Each structure stands twice: as structure tokens, then as C-alpha cells.
Amino acid sequence: MASIEVQGLTKRFGDVLAVDDLSFTAHEGTVTGFLGPNGAGKTTTLRIVLGLVRPSSGRALVNGRPYDELPDAMRVVGAVLESSGFHPARTARDHLRSIAMVDGIPVRRVDEVLETVGLAADARRRVGGYSMGMRQRLELARALLGDPEVLILDEPANGLDPQGIAWLRGFLRWYASLGRVVLISSHLLAEAAQTVDEVIVVNHGRMAGAGSLTELRARQGGSVRVRALDPDRLAGLLADAGFAVRRQGEEVVEATGTTAESVGRLMAEHGVVVLEMTTEGESLEELFFEMTAGRAPDGLVRAGPNGAAGAKAEVGTA
Amino acid sequence: MIRLVRAEVFKLRTVWSTWLMLGITALLVIFVTGLTASVSPDRRAVTSFPARGSAAWLDIVFSGMTVAVYLAIVLGAVMITGEHRHKTITPTFLAEPRRGRTVAAKLVVALGGGLVVAVVAGFVALGVGLVLVGVGVAPLGAVLTEYRHVWPGVAAACVLYGAYGVGLGALLKNQVVTIVVALVAIAIVEPIIGLVAPAAARWLPGSAAQALESLAANARSHAAFGGSGGVHLVVWWVGALLLVGYGVVLAALGSLTTLRADVT
């Protein structure tokens, strides 16, 4: 079964602790978002998974093996990295051919992936004349050469126009639906939210939280404010239902950790007369800030005390 | 390994810089051999300079081909430092994470690249030789004989210097630094060591290459290259082994140190 498994990964660059005892698993059939602000250690982690950077301790496995022990690595893992480059004088097609040859991938496949990313018409142009978006597409084409079971993309939306982003989103959903592992990093949760099933949030190299997007959305609910004819009774009902309740003035009851729908159903069930109801939504982005500020919302797996050892999250459909 | 070698050959073929280097090789060889041939002995006022048209004189003219070794080094160096420069080292290592294998493939291809450089230099020098026959400076037989004496040594030096370039590039990574270090070492540092400590200088790459170039030729003619005439050269095959050794040791050091480093 295809998977990416990171176990107790730590990477120190001199005095800087870039990755701090990070553990997670990305499973097949899901798009996993690897999220965190810039400098959180996302790229370093991905580079360790890809054998480009050596961990100080811990390990990263793809399908149970370290990257450099994979036979024909490109046929197992495809990766799009920001720092990857091109020789400007080489054509896109030749660039891909030079790489495809290493794992014995036929030229036919090179033309196929160029078609997939929409570069077929420009395949014989020198990469030096490519726009940022075209280079990004060419990077994706390279990653797809080996028709890999595992796709890793570092900030894939960078450099793409809105159209390109929409296309990429659809592509990644489709790729995961084939039962493959897709891991994408992003510093924008709202952007990734439209693509991912699972999220792993890192901050300062440590796990800040992890879970499914559905869980996240459930937690993002924020609060529901209700002005009712009988606020005391309403407050009691909400409290009995397990929501955190706070009184605001004479008539208003505020319930957090729930949704307007749940509150509405509850009130209908008990015949409470509602005068006014508003929701104070917390955006995914706010939630993300909260998590990366060191506080993980309830219900999500979070780092241990002081982010120390034992930070471990299982993500995905096991 | 065969696939890696094929990929490296393909990479060389598909960038214009490779063809530019071959072009420069041709121009430099025309320039050096042509210049040597056109300078008359008396004007140089060197008493020991052989007579125009003599076998020894032809030897000196054809030694102009040795300029090709510089291009062979550059070709080898660019094969690896170019990957760092254009950041293609990332996809290269993603495709073959066992980095030593990639370096080994580059070493092999650089040997071939050096040979191609030597063939280009050889063709151009032969052309110059035929021109000399045409203008009646030397008979065809003598030109071909001396050519056959000089070219194999130059070719062997080019081949091995290609690998040396890869080795040095693997160690130093930076393209400009690698090329400057290689050229300065051969053109400036070695001649100085040759003057100060000739006994030690014979073991250095430049002298080793010269030993190769003197393979079958008149030793006198090789003062033209590098100016380390005072160095008593090693036997040609020792020179060859030395150059192979330098290439492999540098590449091994590069693989162990620089290439083990994090690619970011």
C-alpha cells in the first residue's frame, strides 16, 4: 500500500531547528495538505522525504522504504519542488527526455505528460523562454513521468494563474481518486482547503495539529448567538446538549462549538421561540492562525506539552 | 548504469554550450598551430628552435593541439557544475538518489567527451598540416608521421582531463570557481612548482598530461606547453595513471563530501 511515513523527523541546520520531532502518515486515496506559515519546515521535511536532505534524526519512508532505496524512484514518487531548475537552453521535451532516460521511461510517456499539463504545443521550445506558470507545469510533467503512486508537491499553486490553480485542483483530486497518495504543501489554508481531504499543520518545525478537513470545518463553527423569548430555558437546553454557553445581556445566549443548524433543530424540538439568530463564523484562515500561533483547537491532535516528544498524528483513511 | 550514461550523453548533446566548446576548441587549435607555424625561427631568436619544415618543427606545430585539454577540463567541469548552476541537480538526484552512480556516469561520459574534443582538435590540426603541405613547407609523409606522434598523447590527455574536470566539479560545485581553479592550477601554479620543486611537480596533473603528450614525440617540443620545461616527466603510462587517479580521487571526495550535502 502506498504511503508516506515520517517518524520522529528532526533536522538541524547549525543552530536552527528546522524540523522538530515530526511524525505523520499520508495515505493513499487522499490529498493531504501539509500546511504551515513560511519557514515552518515544510520544504525541509519534503526534501528529507525525497532524499535530498539528510535528517539529523528520525526517518522518512515512502512505501516503507527510504527514498534512496527505492528501485526506479521516479516510478514510485513524483515530486514538484520550488528549487528545481531547468537548463534554459534545453527544450522542455529534451529536459524531460534527459530525466526519463534514467529510469528507462519511453519518449512516448514524455509526450503524454506534456499533453497532460498542456504544454504539448510548446514542447520543442527552449525552457529559457517559458513563463513561470509554464515552468511550474513542466515541473509537474516531470513529476508525472513515472506515473508515480506518490505525488509530492511543494507550494504547487505558486506561479500558476487562477485558471492553472483550478486545473491543478481538479487534477490532484482526480489523481488521489486513482488510489494514490498526494501530499501538497501550502502556506495558505484557504487555498489548500479546496483540494485537500486531510491536513497536517506545522509551525516552527513542530506538529501544530492534524486531522481531516471535515473535522476542521466542524471545529471552525465559531459561535451562534440567539435572542430568545426564554433565554434561561434556552441556555439550559444548549448546556445540556454539551455546548459552551455564555449569556450576553438579558435576552442573548451565545453558544460556541456548534452550528446554527444544530441550535435551530434543538430549539424547534423544544419549542423555544427564537427572536433572532446570528452566527459568528471563524474562518478557516483564522483557525489556521490560531493553530500556528501555538494553540490547536480542541478535538484535533496536537503536540504534547511544549511541543516536545510524542507529537504524532495519524492522518487519513487507514 | 547504462541508462545514466545515456542520459548524460543526451544532456551534453542538447545544450549549445557543448557545441560552443567544440567550436572554441577548433578555433584555439587553428590559432595556436597556425601561429606557431607562421612564426619563423630567426624572428623568435631562439637558437635551439628547429628549422622550419623539420620533423621537430612539425612536432612543435602539432603540439598546439594540447590547448584542447583546457576545453576537455571545462567540458567535464560543466557537466557537473552546470547542474548545480541551473538547479537541474534536484531532478537529477530525484531520478537517481544514489548520487555516486550519477557522478560515475558523468566520469564515464566525460572520458568520451574528452575524446570528442581531441578528435575535433585532431581534425583541425591535420587541416593545418595539410595546408603546410600545400604551401610546400613540409612533405606529406613527414606531416603525417609527426601528426601520428603527437595526436595520441593529446587525445589521451584530453580523455583523462575530461574526467579530472568532473572530479574537480564534484568537489567544488561552483562552475566559475571550478574552471578558474583548474586552469590556474595548470597554467600558473604548476609551472611555479615546476621551477621551485621540479621533483614534486612531475606528479601533478599538468606534468602528468605532458608526460602523456610526449607519448612518442620528441620531448624537446613540449616546452611549449605550460612552460615547465625543467620538470623531468614521468613515463607516459604513469602520467595516464596519475590523471585517472586525480579524476577518481576528486570525484570520490566530491561524492563523499559535497554531493552528500543537502540539496536545497
Coordinates of C-alpha atoms in Angstrom, one line a residue:
Chain A
M1 CA 0.0 0.0 0.0
A2 CA 1.3 3.3 -1.0
S3 CA 2.1 5.7 1.8
I4 CA 4.5 8.4 3.1
E5 CA 5.5 7.9 6.6
V6 CA 7.5 10.4 8.7
Q7 CA 8.8 9.2 12.0
G8 CA 10.3 11.4 14.7
L9 CA 11.9 13.5 12.0
T10 CA 14.4 16.2 13.2
K11 CA 16.6 18.4 11.1
R12 CA 19.0 21.0 12.4
F13 CA 20.8 23.5 10.2
G14 CA 23.5 24.8 12.5
D15 CA 21.6 26.5 15.3
V16 CA 18.3 26.4 13.6
L17 CA 16.0 23.6 14.4
A18 CA 14.1 23.4 11.1
V19 CA 12.1 20.2 11.8
D20 CA 11.5 19.1 15.3
D21 CA 10.4 15.5 16.0
L22 CA 7.7 15.5 13.4
S23 CA 5.7 12.4 12.7
F24 CA 2.8 11.8 10.3
T25 CA 1.5 9.5 7.7
A26 CA -0.1 10.3 4.4
H27 CA -2.3 7.5 3.0
E28 CA -3.4 6.5 -0.5
G29 CA -6.6 7.8 -2.0
T30 CA -6.3 11.1 -0.1
V31 CA -4.9 14.5 -0.8
T32 CA -3.0 15.5 2.3
G33 CA -2.3 19.2 2.9
F34 CA 1.0 19.9 4.6
L35 CA 0.3 23.4 6.0
G36 CA 2.1 26.0 7.9
P37 CA 3.5 29.5 7.6
N38 CA 6.7 30.2 5.6
G39 CA 9.7 28.9 7.5
A40 CA 7.6 26.2 9.3
G41 CA 9.9 23.4 8.0
K42 CA 7.6 22.1 5.2
T43 CA 10.0 22.3 2.4
T44 CA 12.8 20.8 4.5
T45 CA 10.5 17.9 5.5
L46 CA 9.6 17.2 1.9
R47 CA 13.2 17.3 0.9
I48 CA 14.1 14.8 3.5
V49 CA 11.3 12.5 2.3
L50 CA 12.8 12.9 -1.2
G51 CA 16.3 12.0 -0.1
L52 CA 17.7 15.5 -1.0
V53 CA 18.3 16.4 2.6
R54 CA 19.6 14.2 5.4
P55 CA 17.7 14.2 8.6
S56 CA 19.5 14.8 11.9
S57 CA 17.4 12.1 13.4
G58 CA 14.3 10.1 12.6
R59 CA 13.3 8.9 9.2
A60 CA 11.0 9.3 6.3
L61 CA 9.7 6.3 4.3
V62 CA 7.9 6.0 1.1
N63 CA 6.1 2.7 0.7
G64 CA 8.1 1.6 3.7
R65 CA 11.5 2.4 2.3
P66 CA 13.8 5.4 2.4
Y67 CA 13.8 7.2 -0.9
D68 CA 17.3 6.3 -1.9
E69 CA 16.5 2.6 -1.6
L70 CA 13.5 2.8 -4.0
P71 CA 14.2 0.9 -7.2
D72 CA 13.4 3.3 -10.1
A73 CA 12.5 6.1 -7.8
M74 CA 10.6 8.1 -10.4
R75 CA 8.1 5.2 -10.9
V76 CA 7.2 5.4 -7.2
V77 CA 7.4 9.1 -6.3
G78 CA 6.9 12.2 -8.4
A79 CA 7.8 15.5 -6.8
V80 CA 7.4 19.1 -7.7
L81 CA 9.9 21.3 -5.8
E82 CA 10.3 25.0 -6.0
S83 CA 14.1 25.0 -6.1
S84 CA 14.2 22.5 -9.0
G85 CA 15.5 24.0 -12.2
F86 CA 16.0 23.7 -15.9
H87 CA 18.8 24.3 -18.3
P88 CA 17.5 27.4 -20.2
A89 CA 18.9 26.3 -23.5
R90 CA 17.3 22.9 -23.4
T91 CA 13.8 22.4 -24.8
A92 CA 11.1 21.2 -22.5
R93 CA 10.9 17.9 -24.3
D94 CA 14.6 17.3 -24.1
H95 CA 14.6 18.3 -20.5
L96 CA 12.1 15.6 -19.7
R97 CA 13.8 13.1 -22.0
S98 CA 17.1 13.5 -20.2
I99 CA 15.4 12.7 -17.0
A100 CA 13.1 10.0 -18.3
M101 CA 16.1 8.0 -19.7
V102 CA 17.4 7.4 -16.2
D103 CA 14.6 5.1 -15.3
G104 CA 14.1 3.8 -18.8
I105 CA 10.9 5.8 -19.3
P106 CA 10.0 5.9 -23.1
V107 CA 9.7 9.1 -25.1
R108 CA 6.1 8.3 -25.7
R109 CA 5.5 8.9 -22.0
V110 CA 7.3 12.3 -22.2
D111 CA 4.9 13.4 -24.9
E112 CA 2.0 12.1 -22.8
V113 CA 2.8 14.1 -19.7
L114 CA 3.5 17.2 -21.8
E115 CA 0.0 16.7 -23.2
T116 CA -1.4 16.2 -19.7
V117 CA -0.1 19.5 -18.4
G118 CA -1.0 21.4 -21.6
L119 CA 2.5 22.0 -22.8
A120 CA 2.4 19.8 -26.0
A121 CA 2.4 22.9 -28.3
D122 CA 5.4 24.4 -26.6
A123 CA 7.3 21.2 -26.0
R124 CA 10.0 22.0 -28.5
R125 CA 10.6 25.5 -27.2
R126 CA 13.6 26.3 -25.0
V127 CA 12.7 26.5 -21.4
G128 CA 14.5 29.8 -21.0
G129 CA 11.6 31.4 -22.8
Y130 CA 9.0 29.8 -20.6
S131 CA 6.8 31.8 -18.2
M132 CA 6.7 31.0 -14.5
G133 CA 3.4 29.2 -14.9
M134 CA 4.8 27.1 -17.8
R135 CA 7.8 26.1 -15.8
Q136 CA 5.5 25.1 -13.0
R137 CA 3.6 22.9 -15.4
L138 CA 6.8 21.4 -16.8
E139 CA 7.8 20.6 -13.2
L140 CA 4.5 18.8 -12.8
A141 CA 5.1 17.0 -16.1
R142 CA 8.5 15.8 -14.8
A143 CA 6.9 14.6 -11.6
L144 CA 4.4 12.6 -13.6
L145 CA 6.9 10.9 -15.9
G146 CA 7.0 7.6 -14.0
D147 CA 3.2 7.5 -13.4
P148 CA 4.0 7.5 -9.7
E149 CA 1.9 6.2 -6.8
V150 CA 3.0 9.0 -4.7
L151 CA 2.9 12.7 -5.7
I152 CA 4.5 15.3 -3.6
L153 CA 4.1 19.0 -4.5
D154 CA 5.8 21.9 -2.7
E155 CA 3.6 25.0 -2.9
P156 CA 2.2 23.9 -6.3
A157 CA 0.0 27.0 -6.7
N158 CA 2.9 29.4 -6.7
G159 CA 3.3 30.9 -10.2
L160 CA 0.1 29.5 -11.5
D161 CA -2.7 31.8 -12.7
P162 CA -6.2 31.3 -11.3
Q163 CA -7.1 29.1 -14.2
G164 CA -4.0 27.0 -13.7
I165 CA -4.8 26.7 -10.0
A166 CA -8.3 25.5 -10.8
W167 CA -6.9 23.0 -13.2
L168 CA -4.4 21.7 -10.7
R169 CA -7.0 21.3 -8.1
G170 CA -9.1 19.1 -10.3
F171 CA -6.1 17.2 -11.4
L172 CA -4.9 16.4 -7.9
R173 CA -8.4 15.3 -6.8
W174 CA -8.5 13.0 -9.8
Y175 CA -5.0 11.7 -9.1
A176 CA -5.9 10.9 -5.5
S177 CA -9.2 9.2 -6.7
L178 CA -7.0 6.7 -8.5
G179 CA -5.9 5.5 -5.1
R180 CA -2.7 7.4 -5.0
V181 CA -1.0 9.4 -2.3
V182 CA -1.0 13.1 -2.9
L183 CA 0.9 15.4 -0.4
I184 CA 0.9 19.1 -1.1
S185 CA 2.4 21.8 1.0
S186 CA 1.0 25.3 1.2
H187 CA 1.2 28.3 3.4
L188 CA -2.4 29.2 2.6
L189 CA -5.0 27.1 4.2
A190 CA -7.9 28.6 2.3
E191 CA -6.2 27.8 -0.9
A192 CA -5.4 24.2 0.1
A193 CA -8.9 23.7 1.7
Q194 CA -10.4 23.4 -1.7
T195 CA -8.2 20.5 -2.6
V196 CA -7.3 18.5 0.5
D197 CA -9.0 15.8 2.5
E198 CA -6.6 15.8 5.4
V199 CA -4.4 18.4 6.9
I200 CA -1.2 18.4 8.8
V201 CA -0.3 21.7 10.3
V202 CA 3.2 22.5 11.2
N203 CA 4.7 25.5 12.9
H204 CA 8.4 26.1 13.9
G205 CA 9.1 22.6 12.7
R206 CA 6.6 21.0 15.1
M207 CA 3.2 19.4 14.6
A208 CA 0.6 22.1 15.4
G209 CA -2.4 19.9 14.6
A210 CA -3.7 17.3 12.2
G211 CA -7.0 15.9 11.1
S212 CA -9.5 15.7 8.3
L213 CA -10.8 18.8 6.7
T214 CA -14.3 17.8 7.7
E215 CA -13.2 17.8 11.4
L216 CA -11.6 21.2 10.9
R217 CA -14.8 22.6 9.3
A218 CA -16.8 21.2 12.2
R219 CA -14.5 23.0 14.6
Q220 CA -14.5 26.2 12.7
G221 CA -18.1 26.8 13.6
G222 CA -17.4 29.7 15.9
S223 CA -20.4 30.7 17.8
V224 CA -24.2 31.0 17.4
R225 CA -25.9 33.9 19.1
V226 CA -29.6 33.6 19.8
R227 CA -32.1 36.1 21.2
A228 CA -35.0 34.1 22.6
L229 CA -38.2 34.7 24.4
D230 CA -37.0 32.5 27.2
P231 CA -33.2 32.8 27.3
D232 CA -32.8 30.9 30.6
R233 CA -34.5 27.8 29.3
L234 CA -32.6 28.1 26.0
A235 CA -29.3 28.4 27.9
G236 CA -30.1 25.3 29.9
L237 CA -31.0 23.3 26.8
L238 CA -27.8 24.3 25.0
A239 CA -25.7 23.5 28.0
D240 CA -27.5 20.1 28.3
A241 CA -26.6 19.4 24.7
G242 CA -23.0 19.9 25.6
F243 CA -22.3 23.3 24.1
A244 CA -20.4 26.0 25.8
V245 CA -22.9 28.7 26.7
R246 CA -22.5 32.3 27.7
R247 CA -25.1 34.9 28.5
Q248 CA -24.9 38.2 26.8
G249 CA -27.2 40.7 28.5
E250 CA -30.8 39.9 29.3
E251 CA -32.0 38.2 26.1
V252 CA -29.0 36.9 24.3
V253 CA -27.4 33.5 24.6
E254 CA -24.1 32.6 22.9
A255 CA -23.2 29.0 22.2
T256 CA -19.8 28.1 20.9
G257 CA -18.6 24.9 19.3
T258 CA -21.8 24.3 17.4
T259 CA -23.6 25.4 14.3
A260 CA -26.7 27.3 13.5
E261 CA -28.3 24.2 12.2
S262 CA -27.8 22.2 15.4
V263 CA -29.1 25.1 17.5
G264 CA -32.1 25.5 15.2
R265 CA -33.1 21.9 15.4
L266 CA -32.7 21.9 19.2
M267 CA -34.9 24.9 19.6
A268 CA -37.6 23.5 17.3
E269 CA -37.6 20.3 19.2
H270 CA -38.2 22.1 22.5
G271 CA -40.5 24.7 21.1
V272 CA -38.3 27.7 22.1
V273 CA -39.4 30.9 20.4
V274 CA -36.5 32.5 18.6
L275 CA -36.4 36.2 18.1
E276 CA -33.1 36.5 16.3
M277 CA -30.2 34.2 15.5
T278 CA -26.8 35.1 14.1
T279 CA -23.6 33.1 13.6
E280 CA -20.2 34.4 14.2
G281 CA -18.2 32.4 11.8
E282 CA -14.5 31.8 12.4
S283 CA -12.9 31.4 9.0
L284 CA -10.6 28.5 8.2
E285 CA -7.8 31.1 7.9
E286 CA -8.4 32.3 11.5
L287 CA -8.4 28.8 12.7
F288 CA -5.1 28.3 10.9
F289 CA -3.6 31.4 12.5
E290 CA -4.8 30.1 15.8
M291 CA -3.1 26.7 15.3
T292 CA 0.1 28.2 14.0
A293 CA 0.2 30.6 16.9
G294 CA 0.7 27.5 19.0
R295 CA -2.8 26.7 20.1
A296 CA -4.5 23.8 18.5
P297 CA -8.3 23.7 18.5
D298 CA -10.0 21.1 20.7
G299 CA -10.6 17.8 19.0
L300 CA -7.6 17.9 16.8
V301 CA -4.5 16.0 17.7
R302 CA -1.9 18.4 19.0
A303 CA 1.7 18.5 20.0
G304 CA 2.5 17.4 23.5
P305 CA 3.4 19.8 26.3
N306 CA 5.8 22.4 24.9
G307 CA 5.7 20.6 21.6
A308 CA 8.0 18.0 22.9
A309 CA 8.4 14.4 22.0
G310 CA 5.5 12.3 21.2
A311 CA 3.9 14.6 18.7
K312 CA 2.3 12.1 16.5
A313 CA -0.8 12.2 14.3
E314 CA -2.4 9.6 12.2
V315 CA -4.0 11.1 9.2
G316 CA -6.1 9.6 6.5
T317 CA -8.3 6.6 6.0
A318 CA -6.3 3.8 7.4
Chain B
M1 CA 24.2 2.5 -15.2
I2 CA 23.9 2.3 -19.0
R3 CA 20.7 4.4 -18.7
L4 CA 22.6 7.0 -16.6
V5 CA 25.4 7.2 -19.1
R6 CA 22.9 7.6 -22.0
A7 CA 21.1 10.3 -20.1
E8 CA 24.4 12.2 -19.5
V9 CA 25.3 11.9 -23.2
F10 CA 21.9 13.3 -24.1
K11 CA 22.3 16.2 -21.7
L12 CA 25.6 17.1 -23.4
R13 CA 24.1 16.8 -26.8
T14 CA 21.1 19.0 -26.1
V15 CA 22.7 22.2 -24.9
W16 CA 24.5 24.6 -27.2
S17 CA 27.4 25.2 -24.7
T18 CA 28.8 21.8 -25.7
W19 CA 28.9 22.7 -29.3
L20 CA 30.3 26.1 -28.4
M21 CA 33.1 24.4 -26.5
L22 CA 33.9 22.2 -29.5
G23 CA 33.9 25.3 -31.7
I24 CA 36.2 27.1 -29.3
T25 CA 38.5 24.0 -29.4
A26 CA 38.7 24.2 -33.2
L27 CA 39.4 27.9 -33.2
L28 CA 42.0 27.7 -30.5
V29 CA 43.8 24.9 -32.2
I30 CA 43.8 26.8 -35.5
F31 CA 45.1 29.8 -33.7
V32 CA 47.9 28.1 -31.8
T33 CA 49.1 25.8 -34.5
G34 CA 48.7 28.4 -37.2
L35 CA 50.6 31.0 -35.1
T36 CA 53.4 28.5 -34.3
A37 CA 53.7 27.6 -37.9
S38 CA 53.8 31.2 -39.2
V39 CA 56.4 32.4 -36.7
S40 CA 59.8 31.9 -38.3
P41 CA 62.7 30.7 -36.1
D42 CA 65.0 33.6 -36.6
R43 CA 62.4 36.1 -35.5
R44 CA 62.0 34.3 -32.3
A45 CA 65.7 34.4 -31.8
V46 CA 65.7 31.0 -30.1
T47 CA 68.9 29.3 -31.1
S48 CA 67.6 25.8 -30.3
F49 CA 64.4 26.3 -32.3
P50 CA 64.3 23.6 -35.0
A51 CA 64.4 24.5 -38.7
R52 CA 61.2 25.3 -40.5
G53 CA 59.7 22.2 -42.0
S54 CA 61.8 19.7 -40.0
A55 CA 60.3 16.9 -38.0
A56 CA 61.0 18.6 -34.7
W57 CA 59.4 21.8 -36.1
L58 CA 56.3 19.9 -37.1
D59 CA 56.2 18.4 -33.7
I60 CA 56.1 21.8 -32.1
V61 CA 53.4 23.0 -34.5
F62 CA 51.2 20.0 -33.7
S63 CA 51.8 20.4 -30.0
G64 CA 49.4 23.3 -30.4
M65 CA 46.7 20.7 -30.1
T66 CA 47.4 20.4 -26.4
V67 CA 45.4 23.6 -25.9
A68 CA 42.4 21.2 -26.3
V69 CA 43.0 19.8 -22.8
Y70 CA 41.7 23.0 -21.3
L71 CA 38.4 22.6 -23.2
A72 CA 38.2 19.0 -22.1
I73 CA 38.5 20.1 -18.4
V74 CA 35.9 22.7 -18.9
L75 CA 33.6 20.2 -20.6
G76 CA 33.9 17.8 -17.7
A77 CA 33.6 20.5 -15.1
V78 CA 30.4 22.0 -16.7
M79 CA 28.8 18.5 -16.8
I80 CA 28.5 18.6 -13.1
T81 CA 28.7 22.3 -12.1
G82 CA 26.2 23.2 -14.7
E83 CA 23.7 21.0 -12.9
H84 CA 24.3 23.0 -9.7
R85 CA 24.1 26.3 -11.6
H86 CA 20.8 25.6 -13.3
K87 CA 19.5 23.6 -10.3
T88 CA 18.9 20.6 -12.5
I89 CA 20.8 18.7 -9.9
T90 CA 17.5 18.4 -8.0
P91 CA 15.6 16.4 -10.7
T92 CA 18.8 14.5 -11.4
F93 CA 19.1 13.3 -7.9
L94 CA 15.3 12.7 -7.7
A95 CA 15.7 10.4 -10.6
E96 CA 18.8 8.7 -9.2
P97 CA 19.1 9.2 -5.5
R98 CA 22.3 7.2 -5.3
R99 CA 24.4 10.2 -6.2
G100 CA 27.7 8.3 -6.6
R101 CA 26.2 6.5 -9.6
T102 CA 25.3 9.8 -11.3
V103 CA 28.9 11.0 -10.7
A104 CA 30.3 7.7 -12.0
A105 CA 28.2 8.0 -15.2
K106 CA 29.4 11.6 -15.6
L107 CA 33.0 10.4 -15.3
V108 CA 32.5 7.8 -18.0
V109 CA 30.8 10.3 -20.3
A110 CA 33.5 12.9 -19.7
L111 CA 36.1 10.4 -20.9
G112 CA 34.1 10.2 -24.1
G113 CA 33.6 14.0 -24.2
G114 CA 37.4 14.5 -23.9
L115 CA 37.9 12.1 -26.8
V116 CA 35.4 14.2 -28.9
V117 CA 37.3 17.3 -28.0
A118 CA 40.6 15.6 -29.0
V119 CA 39.1 14.4 -32.3
V120 CA 37.9 18.0 -33.2
A121 CA 41.4 19.3 -32.3
G122 CA 43.0 16.5 -34.3
F123 CA 40.9 17.2 -37.4
V124 CA 41.7 20.9 -37.2
A125 CA 45.5 20.3 -36.7
L126 CA 45.5 17.8 -39.5
G127 CA 43.9 20.5 -41.7
V128 CA 46.7 22.9 -40.7
G129 CA 49.2 20.2 -41.5
L130 CA 47.8 19.7 -44.9
V131 CA 47.9 23.5 -45.6
L132 CA 51.6 23.3 -44.7
V133 CA 52.0 20.5 -47.3
G134 CA 50.0 22.6 -49.8
V135 CA 52.3 25.6 -49.4
G136 CA 55.3 23.4 -49.7
V137 CA 56.7 23.9 -46.2
A138 CA 56.9 20.2 -45.4
P139 CA 56.3 16.9 -47.3
L140 CA 53.1 15.0 -46.7
G141 CA 55.0 12.0 -45.3
A142 CA 56.7 14.0 -42.6
V143 CA 53.5 15.8 -41.7
L144 CA 51.6 12.6 -41.2
T145 CA 54.4 10.9 -39.3
E146 CA 54.7 13.8 -36.8
Y147 CA 51.0 14.1 -36.5
R148 CA 50.7 10.5 -35.6
H149 CA 53.4 11.1 -32.9
V150 CA 51.6 13.9 -31.3
W151 CA 47.9 13.3 -31.5
P152 CA 47.5 10.1 -29.5
G153 CA 49.2 11.7 -26.5
V154 CA 47.0 14.8 -26.8
A155 CA 43.9 12.6 -27.1
A156 CA 44.8 10.5 -24.0
A157 CA 45.4 13.8 -22.1
C158 CA 42.0 15.2 -23.2
V159 CA 40.1 12.0 -22.3
L160 CA 41.6 11.9 -18.8
Y161 CA 41.3 15.6 -18.3
G162 CA 37.6 15.4 -19.0
A163 CA 37.2 13.0 -16.0
Y164 CA 39.5 15.3 -14.0
G165 CA 37.1 18.2 -14.7
V166 CA 34.1 16.1 -13.4
G167 CA 36.1 15.2 -10.3
L168 CA 37.0 18.7 -9.6
G169 CA 33.5 19.9 -10.3
A170 CA 32.0 17.3 -8.0
L171 CA 34.2 18.6 -5.2
L172 CA 33.9 22.4 -5.8
K173 CA 30.3 22.5 -7.2
N174 CA 30.6 26.2 -8.3
Q175 CA 31.1 26.4 -12.1
V176 CA 33.2 29.5 -12.3
V177 CA 35.3 28.5 -9.3
T178 CA 35.9 25.0 -10.7
I179 CA 37.1 26.3 -14.1
V180 CA 39.2 29.0 -12.6
V181 CA 40.8 26.6 -10.1
A182 CA 41.5 24.0 -12.8
L183 CA 43.0 26.5 -15.3
V184 CA 45.0 28.5 -12.7
A185 CA 46.4 25.2 -11.3
I186 CA 47.7 24.0 -14.6
A187 CA 48.7 27.3 -16.2
I188 CA 50.1 29.1 -13.2
V189 CA 50.5 27.1 -10.0
E190 CA 52.1 24.0 -11.6
P191 CA 54.8 25.9 -13.6
I192 CA 55.7 27.7 -10.4
I193 CA 56.0 24.4 -8.5
G194 CA 57.9 23.1 -11.5
L195 CA 60.5 25.9 -11.0
V196 CA 60.7 25.6 -7.2
A197 CA 60.4 21.9 -6.8
P198 CA 60.7 20.1 -10.1
A199 CA 60.9 16.7 -8.4
A200 CA 57.4 17.1 -6.9
A201 CA 55.9 18.8 -10.0
R202 CA 56.2 15.7 -12.1
W203 CA 53.4 14.1 -10.1
L204 CA 51.0 17.0 -10.7
P205 CA 48.2 16.8 -13.3
G206 CA 49.7 19.2 -15.8
S207 CA 53.0 17.4 -15.9
A208 CA 51.2 14.0 -15.9
A209 CA 49.4 15.3 -19.0
Q210 CA 52.6 16.4 -20.6
A211 CA 54.1 13.0 -20.0
L212 CA 51.1 11.6 -22.0
E213 CA 51.6 14.1 -24.7
S214 CA 55.2 13.2 -25.1
L215 CA 54.0 9.6 -25.6
A216 CA 56.0 9.1 -28.7
A217 CA 57.1 12.5 -29.6
N218 CA 60.3 14.5 -29.3
A219 CA 60.5 15.6 -25.7
R220 CA 62.1 18.9 -26.7
S221 CA 58.9 20.1 -28.3
H222 CA 56.9 20.1 -25.1
A223 CA 58.5 23.1 -23.6
A224 CA 55.8 24.9 -25.5
F225 CA 53.1 23.7 -23.1
G226 CA 52.9 25.0 -19.6
G227 CA 56.4 26.3 -19.5
S228 CA 57.5 23.7 -17.0
G229 CA 60.3 22.5 -19.2
G230 CA 62.6 21.9 -16.3
V231 CA 60.4 19.1 -15.0
H232 CA 61.7 15.6 -15.7
L233 CA 58.4 14.0 -16.8
V234 CA 57.2 10.6 -15.7
V235 CA 56.7 7.7 -18.2
W236 CA 53.6 8.3 -20.2
W237 CA 51.6 5.4 -18.7
V238 CA 52.4 6.7 -15.2
G239 CA 51.1 10.0 -16.4
A240 CA 47.9 8.3 -17.5
L241 CA 47.5 6.5 -14.2
L242 CA 48.2 9.8 -12.4
L243 CA 45.4 11.6 -14.3
V244 CA 43.0 8.7 -13.8
G245 CA 43.8 8.7 -10.1
Y246 CA 43.3 12.5 -9.8
G247 CA 39.9 12.2 -11.5
V248 CA 38.7 9.3 -9.5
V249 CA 40.0 10.6 -6.1
L250 CA 38.5 14.1 -6.7
A251 CA 35.2 12.5 -7.8
A252 CA 35.2 10.2 -4.8
L253 CA 35.9 13.1 -2.4
G254 CA 33.2 15.1 -4.1
S255 CA 30.7 12.2 -3.8
L256 CA 31.7 11.8 -0.1
T257 CA 31.6 15.4 0.9
T258 CA 29.9 17.9 -1.4
L259 CA 27.5 15.5 -3.0
R260 CA 26.4 14.1 0.3
A261 CA 25.5 17.6 1.3
D262 CA 21.9 18.7 1.4
V263 CA 20.4 19.9 -1.8
T264 CA 18.4 23.0 -1.1

